[in-house]
mmCIF file with all atom_site columns, C-alpha atoms in Angstrom:
data_model
loop_
_atom_site.group_PDB
_atom_site.id
_atom_site.type_symbol
_atom_site.label_atom_id
_atom_site.label_alt_id
_atom_site.label_comp_id
_atom_site.label_asym_id
_atom_site.label_entity_id
_atom_site.label_seq_id
_atom_site.pdbx_PDB_ins_code
_atom_site.Cartn_x
_atom_site.Cartn_y
_atom_site.Cartn_z
_atom_site.occupancy
_atom_site.B_iso_or_equiv
_atom_site.pdbx_formal_charge
_atom_site.auth_seq_id
_atom_site.auth_comp_id
_atom_site.auth_asym_id
_atom_site.auth_atom_id
_atom_site.pdbx_PDB_model_num
ATOM 1   C CA . UNK A 1 1   ? 30.792 -12.721 -20.132 1.00 68.00 ? 391 UNK A CA 1
ATOM 2   C CA . UNK A 1 2   ? 31.736 -9.434  -18.450 1.00 74.00 ? 392 UNK A CA 1
ATOM 3   C CA . UNK A 1 3   ? 32.454 -6.438  -20.672 1.00 78.00 ? 393 UNK A CA 1
ATOM 4   C CA . UNK A 1 4   ? 34.486 -3.300  -20.094 1.00 80.00 ? 394 UNK A CA 1
ATOM 5   C CA . UNK A 1 5   ? 33.872 -0.045  -21.959 1.00 77.00 ? 395 UNK A CA 1
ATOM 6   C CA . UNK A 1 6   ? 37.099 1.382   -23.333 1.00 83.00 ? 396 UNK A CA 1
ATOM 7   C CA . UNK A 1 7   ? 35.533 4.520   -24.860 1.00 85.00 ? 397 UNK A CA 1
ATOM 8   C CA . UNK A 1 8   ? 32.177 6.074   -25.685 1.00 88.00 ? 398 UNK A CA 1
ATOM 9   C CA . UNK A 1 9   ? 31.134 8.744   -28.150 1.00 86.00 ? 399 UNK A CA 1
ATOM 10  C CA . UNK A 1 10  ? 27.636 10.265  -28.115 1.00 90.00 ? 400 UNK A CA 1
ATOM 11  C CA . UNK A 1 11  ? 26.270 12.305  -31.014 1.00 90.00 ? 401 UNK A CA 1
ATOM 12  C CA . UNK A 1 12  ? 22.839 13.916  -30.729 1.00 94.00 ? 402 UNK A CA 1
ATOM 13  C CA . UNK A 1 13  ? 21.181 14.746  -34.047 1.00 94.00 ? 403 UNK A CA 1
ATOM 14  C CA . UNK A 1 14  ? 18.006 16.076  -32.402 1.00 95.00 ? 404 UNK A CA 1
ATOM 15  C CA . UNK A 1 15  ? 17.053 16.700  -28.766 1.00 93.00 ? 405 UNK A CA 1
ATOM 16  C CA . UNK A 1 16  ? 15.740 13.808  -26.697 1.00 92.00 ? 406 UNK A CA 1
ATOM 17  C CA . UNK A 1 17  ? 13.313 15.073  -24.073 1.00 91.00 ? 407 UNK A CA 1
ATOM 18  C CA . UNK A 1 18  ? 13.597 13.960  -20.477 1.00 93.00 ? 408 UNK A CA 1
ATOM 19  C CA . UNK A 1 19  ? 11.634 10.756  -19.761 1.00 94.00 ? 409 UNK A CA 1
ATOM 20  C CA . UNK A 1 20  ? 10.800 10.270  -23.448 1.00 94.00 ? 410 UNK A CA 1
ATOM 21  C CA . UNK A 1 21  ? 10.391 6.672   -24.536 1.00 95.00 ? 411 UNK A CA 1
ATOM 22  C CA . UNK A 1 22  ? 12.993 5.760   -27.152 1.00 96.00 ? 412 UNK A CA 1
ATOM 23  C CA . UNK A 1 23  ? 13.678 2.715   -29.277 1.00 98.00 ? 413 UNK A CA 1
ATOM 24  C CA . UNK A 1 24  ? 17.313 1.613   -29.334 1.00 98.00 ? 414 UNK A CA 1
ATOM 25  C CA . UNK A 1 25  ? 18.775 -0.342  -32.242 1.00 98.00 ? 415 UNK A CA 1
ATOM 26  C CA . UNK A 1 26  ? 22.222 -1.829  -31.667 1.00 96.00 ? 416 UNK A CA 1
ATOM 27  C CA . UNK A 1 27  ? 24.630 -2.938  -34.378 1.00 93.00 ? 417 UNK A CA 1
ATOM 28  C CA . UNK A 1 28  ? 28.042 -4.534  -34.051 1.00 92.00 ? 418 UNK A CA 1
ATOM 29  C CA . UNK A 1 29  ? 29.910 -2.253  -36.452 1.00 91.00 ? 419 UNK A CA 1
ATOM 30  C CA . UNK A 1 30  ? 33.418 -3.745  -36.274 1.00 92.00 ? 420 UNK A CA 1
ATOM 31  C CA . UNK A 1 31  ? 35.718 -5.884  -34.162 1.00 93.00 ? 421 UNK A CA 1
ATOM 32  C CA . UNK A 1 32  ? 39.462 -6.422  -34.125 1.00 91.00 ? 422 UNK A CA 1
ATOM 33  C CA . UNK A 1 33  ? 41.684 -8.666  -31.977 1.00 90.00 ? 423 UNK A CA 1
ATOM 34  C CA . UNK A 1 34  ? 41.082 -6.634  -28.803 1.00 92.00 ? 424 UNK A CA 1
ATOM 35  C CA . UNK A 1 35  ? 37.877 -4.616  -29.049 1.00 92.00 ? 425 UNK A CA 1
ATOM 36  C CA . UNK A 1 36  ? 34.363 -4.634  -30.441 1.00 93.00 ? 426 UNK A CA 1
ATOM 37  C CA . UNK A 1 37  ? 32.681 -1.449  -31.666 1.00 93.00 ? 427 UNK A CA 1
ATOM 38  C CA . UNK A 1 38  ? 28.925 -1.102  -31.238 1.00 93.00 ? 428 UNK A CA 1
ATOM 39  C CA . UNK A 1 39  ? 26.618 1.625   -32.511 1.00 93.00 ? 429 UNK A CA 1
ATOM 40  C CA . UNK A 1 40  ? 23.450 2.265   -30.488 1.00 96.00 ? 430 UNK A CA 1
ATOM 41  C CA . UNK A 1 41  ? 20.931 4.378   -32.445 1.00 97.00 ? 431 UNK A CA 1
ATOM 42  C CA . UNK A 1 42  ? 18.165 6.094   -30.450 1.00 97.00 ? 432 UNK A CA 1
ATOM 43  C CA . UNK A 1 43  ? 14.830 6.665   -32.199 1.00 98.00 ? 433 UNK A CA 1
ATOM 44  C CA . UNK A 1 44  ? 11.748 8.660   -31.262 1.00 96.00 ? 434 UNK A CA 1
ATOM 45  C CA . UNK A 1 45  ? 9.085  7.277   -33.556 1.00 95.00 ? 435 UNK A CA 1
ATOM 46  C CA . UNK A 1 46  ? 10.813 6.651   -36.868 1.00 96.00 ? 436 UNK A CA 1
ATOM 47  C CA . UNK A 1 47  ? 13.359 9.476   -36.538 1.00 96.00 ? 437 UNK A CA 1
ATOM 48  C CA . UNK A 1 48  ? 16.879 8.823   -35.311 1.00 97.00 ? 438 UNK A CA 1
ATOM 49  C CA . UNK A 1 49  ? 17.756 11.342  -32.612 1.00 97.00 ? 439 UNK A CA 1
ATOM 50  C CA . UNK A 1 50  ? 21.122 10.101  -31.337 1.00 96.00 ? 440 UNK A CA 1
ATOM 51  C CA . UNK A 1 51  ? 23.956 7.630   -31.819 1.00 95.00 ? 441 UNK A CA 1
ATOM 52  C CA . UNK A 1 52  ? 26.209 6.313   -29.113 1.00 94.00 ? 442 UNK A CA 1
ATOM 53  C CA . UNK A 1 53  ? 29.338 4.490   -30.224 1.00 92.00 ? 443 UNK A CA 1
ATOM 54  C CA . UNK A 1 54  ? 30.933 2.160   -27.701 1.00 94.00 ? 444 UNK A CA 1
ATOM 55  C CA . UNK A 1 55  ? 34.376 0.598   -27.910 1.00 93.00 ? 445 UNK A CA 1
ATOM 56  C CA . UNK A 1 56  ? 34.446 -2.326  -25.488 1.00 94.00 ? 446 UNK A CA 1
ATOM 57  C CA . UNK A 1 57  ? 36.431 -5.363  -24.445 1.00 94.00 ? 447 UNK A CA 1
ATOM 58  C CA . UNK A 1 58  ? 35.225 -8.788  -23.408 1.00 93.00 ? 448 UNK A CA 1
ATOM 59  C CA . UNK A 1 59  ? 36.883 -9.842  -20.150 1.00 93.00 ? 449 UNK A CA 1
ATOM 60  C CA . UNK A 1 60  ? 37.509 -13.178 -18.428 1.00 91.00 ? 450 UNK A CA 1
ATOM 61  C CA . UNK A 1 61  ? 38.908 -12.332 -15.002 1.00 90.00 ? 451 UNK A CA 1
ATOM 62  C CA . UNK A 1 62  ? 41.633 -9.787  -15.788 1.00 88.00 ? 452 UNK A CA 1
ATOM 63  C CA . UNK A 1 63  ? 42.295 -11.103 -19.302 1.00 92.00 ? 453 UNK A CA 1
ATOM 64  C CA . UNK A 1 64  ? 40.932 -9.562  -22.489 1.00 92.00 ? 454 UNK A CA 1
ATOM 65  C CA . UNK A 1 65  ? 39.125 -12.107 -24.669 1.00 93.00 ? 455 UNK A CA 1
ATOM 66  C CA . UNK A 1 66  ? 39.228 -11.726 -28.450 1.00 93.00 ? 456 UNK A CA 1
ATOM 67  C CA . UNK A 1 67  ? 35.806 -10.673 -29.798 1.00 93.00 ? 457 UNK A CA 1
ATOM 68  C CA . UNK A 1 68  ? 35.995 -13.448 -32.416 1.00 93.00 ? 458 UNK A CA 1
ATOM 69  C CA . UNK A 1 69  ? 36.175 -15.998 -29.572 1.00 93.00 ? 459 UNK A CA 1
ATOM 70  C CA . UNK A 1 70  ? 32.856 -14.675 -28.234 1.00 92.00 ? 460 UNK A CA 1
ATOM 71  C CA . UNK A 1 71  ? 31.004 -13.592 -31.379 1.00 89.00 ? 461 UNK A CA 1
ATOM 72  C CA . UNK A 1 72  ? 32.494 -15.893 -33.998 1.00 88.00 ? 462 UNK A CA 1
ATOM 73  C CA . UNK A 1 73  ? 34.714 -15.243 -37.010 1.00 83.00 ? 463 UNK A CA 1
ATOM 74  C CA . UNK A 1 74  ? 34.720 -11.691 -38.307 1.00 79.00 ? 464 UNK A CA 1
ATOM 75  C CA . UNK A 1 75  ? 36.003 -10.539 -41.688 1.00 75.00 ? 465 UNK A CA 1
ATOM 76  C CA . UNK A 1 76  ? 35.204 -6.844  -41.818 1.00 79.00 ? 466 UNK A CA 1
ATOM 77  C CA . UNK A 1 77  ? 37.094 -3.835  -43.053 1.00 84.00 ? 467 UNK A CA 1
ATOM 78  C CA . UNK A 1 78  ? 37.472 -1.152  -40.403 1.00 86.00 ? 468 UNK A CA 1
ATOM 79  C CA . UNK A 1 79  ? 35.212 1.818   -41.214 1.00 86.00 ? 469 UNK A CA 1
ATOM 80  C CA . UNK A 1 80  ? 37.190 5.064   -41.690 1.00 88.00 ? 470 UNK A CA 1
ATOM 81  C CA . UNK A 1 81  ? 35.242 6.932   -38.985 1.00 87.00 ? 471 UNK A CA 1
ATOM 82  C CA . UNK A 1 82  ? 36.429 4.378   -36.401 1.00 90.00 ? 472 UNK A CA 1
ATOM 83  C CA . UNK A 1 83  ? 40.045 5.177   -37.351 1.00 89.00 ? 473 UNK A CA 1
ATOM 84  C CA . UNK A 1 84  ? 39.287 8.889   -36.905 1.00 89.00 ? 474 UNK A CA 1
ATOM 85  C CA . UNK A 1 85  ? 37.743 8.165   -33.494 1.00 88.00 ? 475 UNK A CA 1
ATOM 86  C CA . UNK A 1 86  ? 40.815 6.116   -32.469 1.00 88.00 ? 476 UNK A CA 1
ATOM 87  C CA . UNK A 1 87  ? 43.101 9.043   -33.397 1.00 89.00 ? 477 UNK A CA 1
ATOM 88  C CA . UNK A 1 88  ? 40.918 11.441  -31.369 1.00 87.00 ? 478 UNK A CA 1
ATOM 89  C CA . UNK A 1 89  ? 41.056 9.094   -28.346 1.00 85.00 ? 479 UNK A CA 1
ATOM 90  C CA . UNK A 1 90  ? 44.851 8.861   -28.607 1.00 87.00 ? 480 UNK A CA 1
ATOM 91  C CA . UNK A 1 91  ? 45.201 12.655  -28.884 1.00 88.00 ? 481 UNK A CA 1
ATOM 92  C CA . UNK A 1 92  ? 42.904 13.170  -25.892 1.00 86.00 ? 482 UNK A CA 1
ATOM 93  C CA . UNK A 1 93  ? 44.879 10.691  -23.786 1.00 84.00 ? 483 UNK A CA 1
ATOM 94  C CA . UNK A 1 94  ? 48.173 12.343  -24.780 1.00 87.00 ? 484 UNK A CA 1
ATOM 95  C CA . UNK A 1 95  ? 46.816 15.787  -23.834 1.00 87.00 ? 485 UNK A CA 1
ATOM 96  C CA . UNK A 1 96  ? 45.555 14.460  -20.486 1.00 84.00 ? 486 UNK A CA 1
ATOM 97  C CA . UNK A 1 97  ? 48.948 12.895  -19.824 1.00 82.00 ? 487 UNK A CA 1
ATOM 98  C CA . UNK A 1 98  ? 50.745 16.179  -20.545 1.00 82.00 ? 488 UNK A CA 1
ATOM 99  C CA . UNK A 1 99  ? 48.319 18.107  -18.327 1.00 79.00 ? 489 UNK A CA 1
ATOM 100 C CA . UNK A 1 100 ? 49.019 15.716  -15.459 1.00 72.00 ? 490 UNK A CA 1
ATOM 101 C CA . UNK A 1 101 ? 52.801 16.252  -15.563 1.00 62.00 ? 491 UNK A CA 1
#
């Protein structure tokens, strides 16, 4: 099923050298009726060097498909840092909209 990234947030804890081999661990952190939130952790050896959070939608043609219809039933509480990220995305979009006027 095609996916569409709605937002991404990268956080580097330590430098990752160019062409370094990394191990990536991916976790589905949360999903609501529209989006799924994944955390990709990048490791060099046993040390985590970066996290990339991705907010994405499952798509069928132009329609958004509920994550629960793809993944199965979900009964999670939204982590507080995802709410903070959502507020930052909304503020960024509002600022971009004002700048474009």
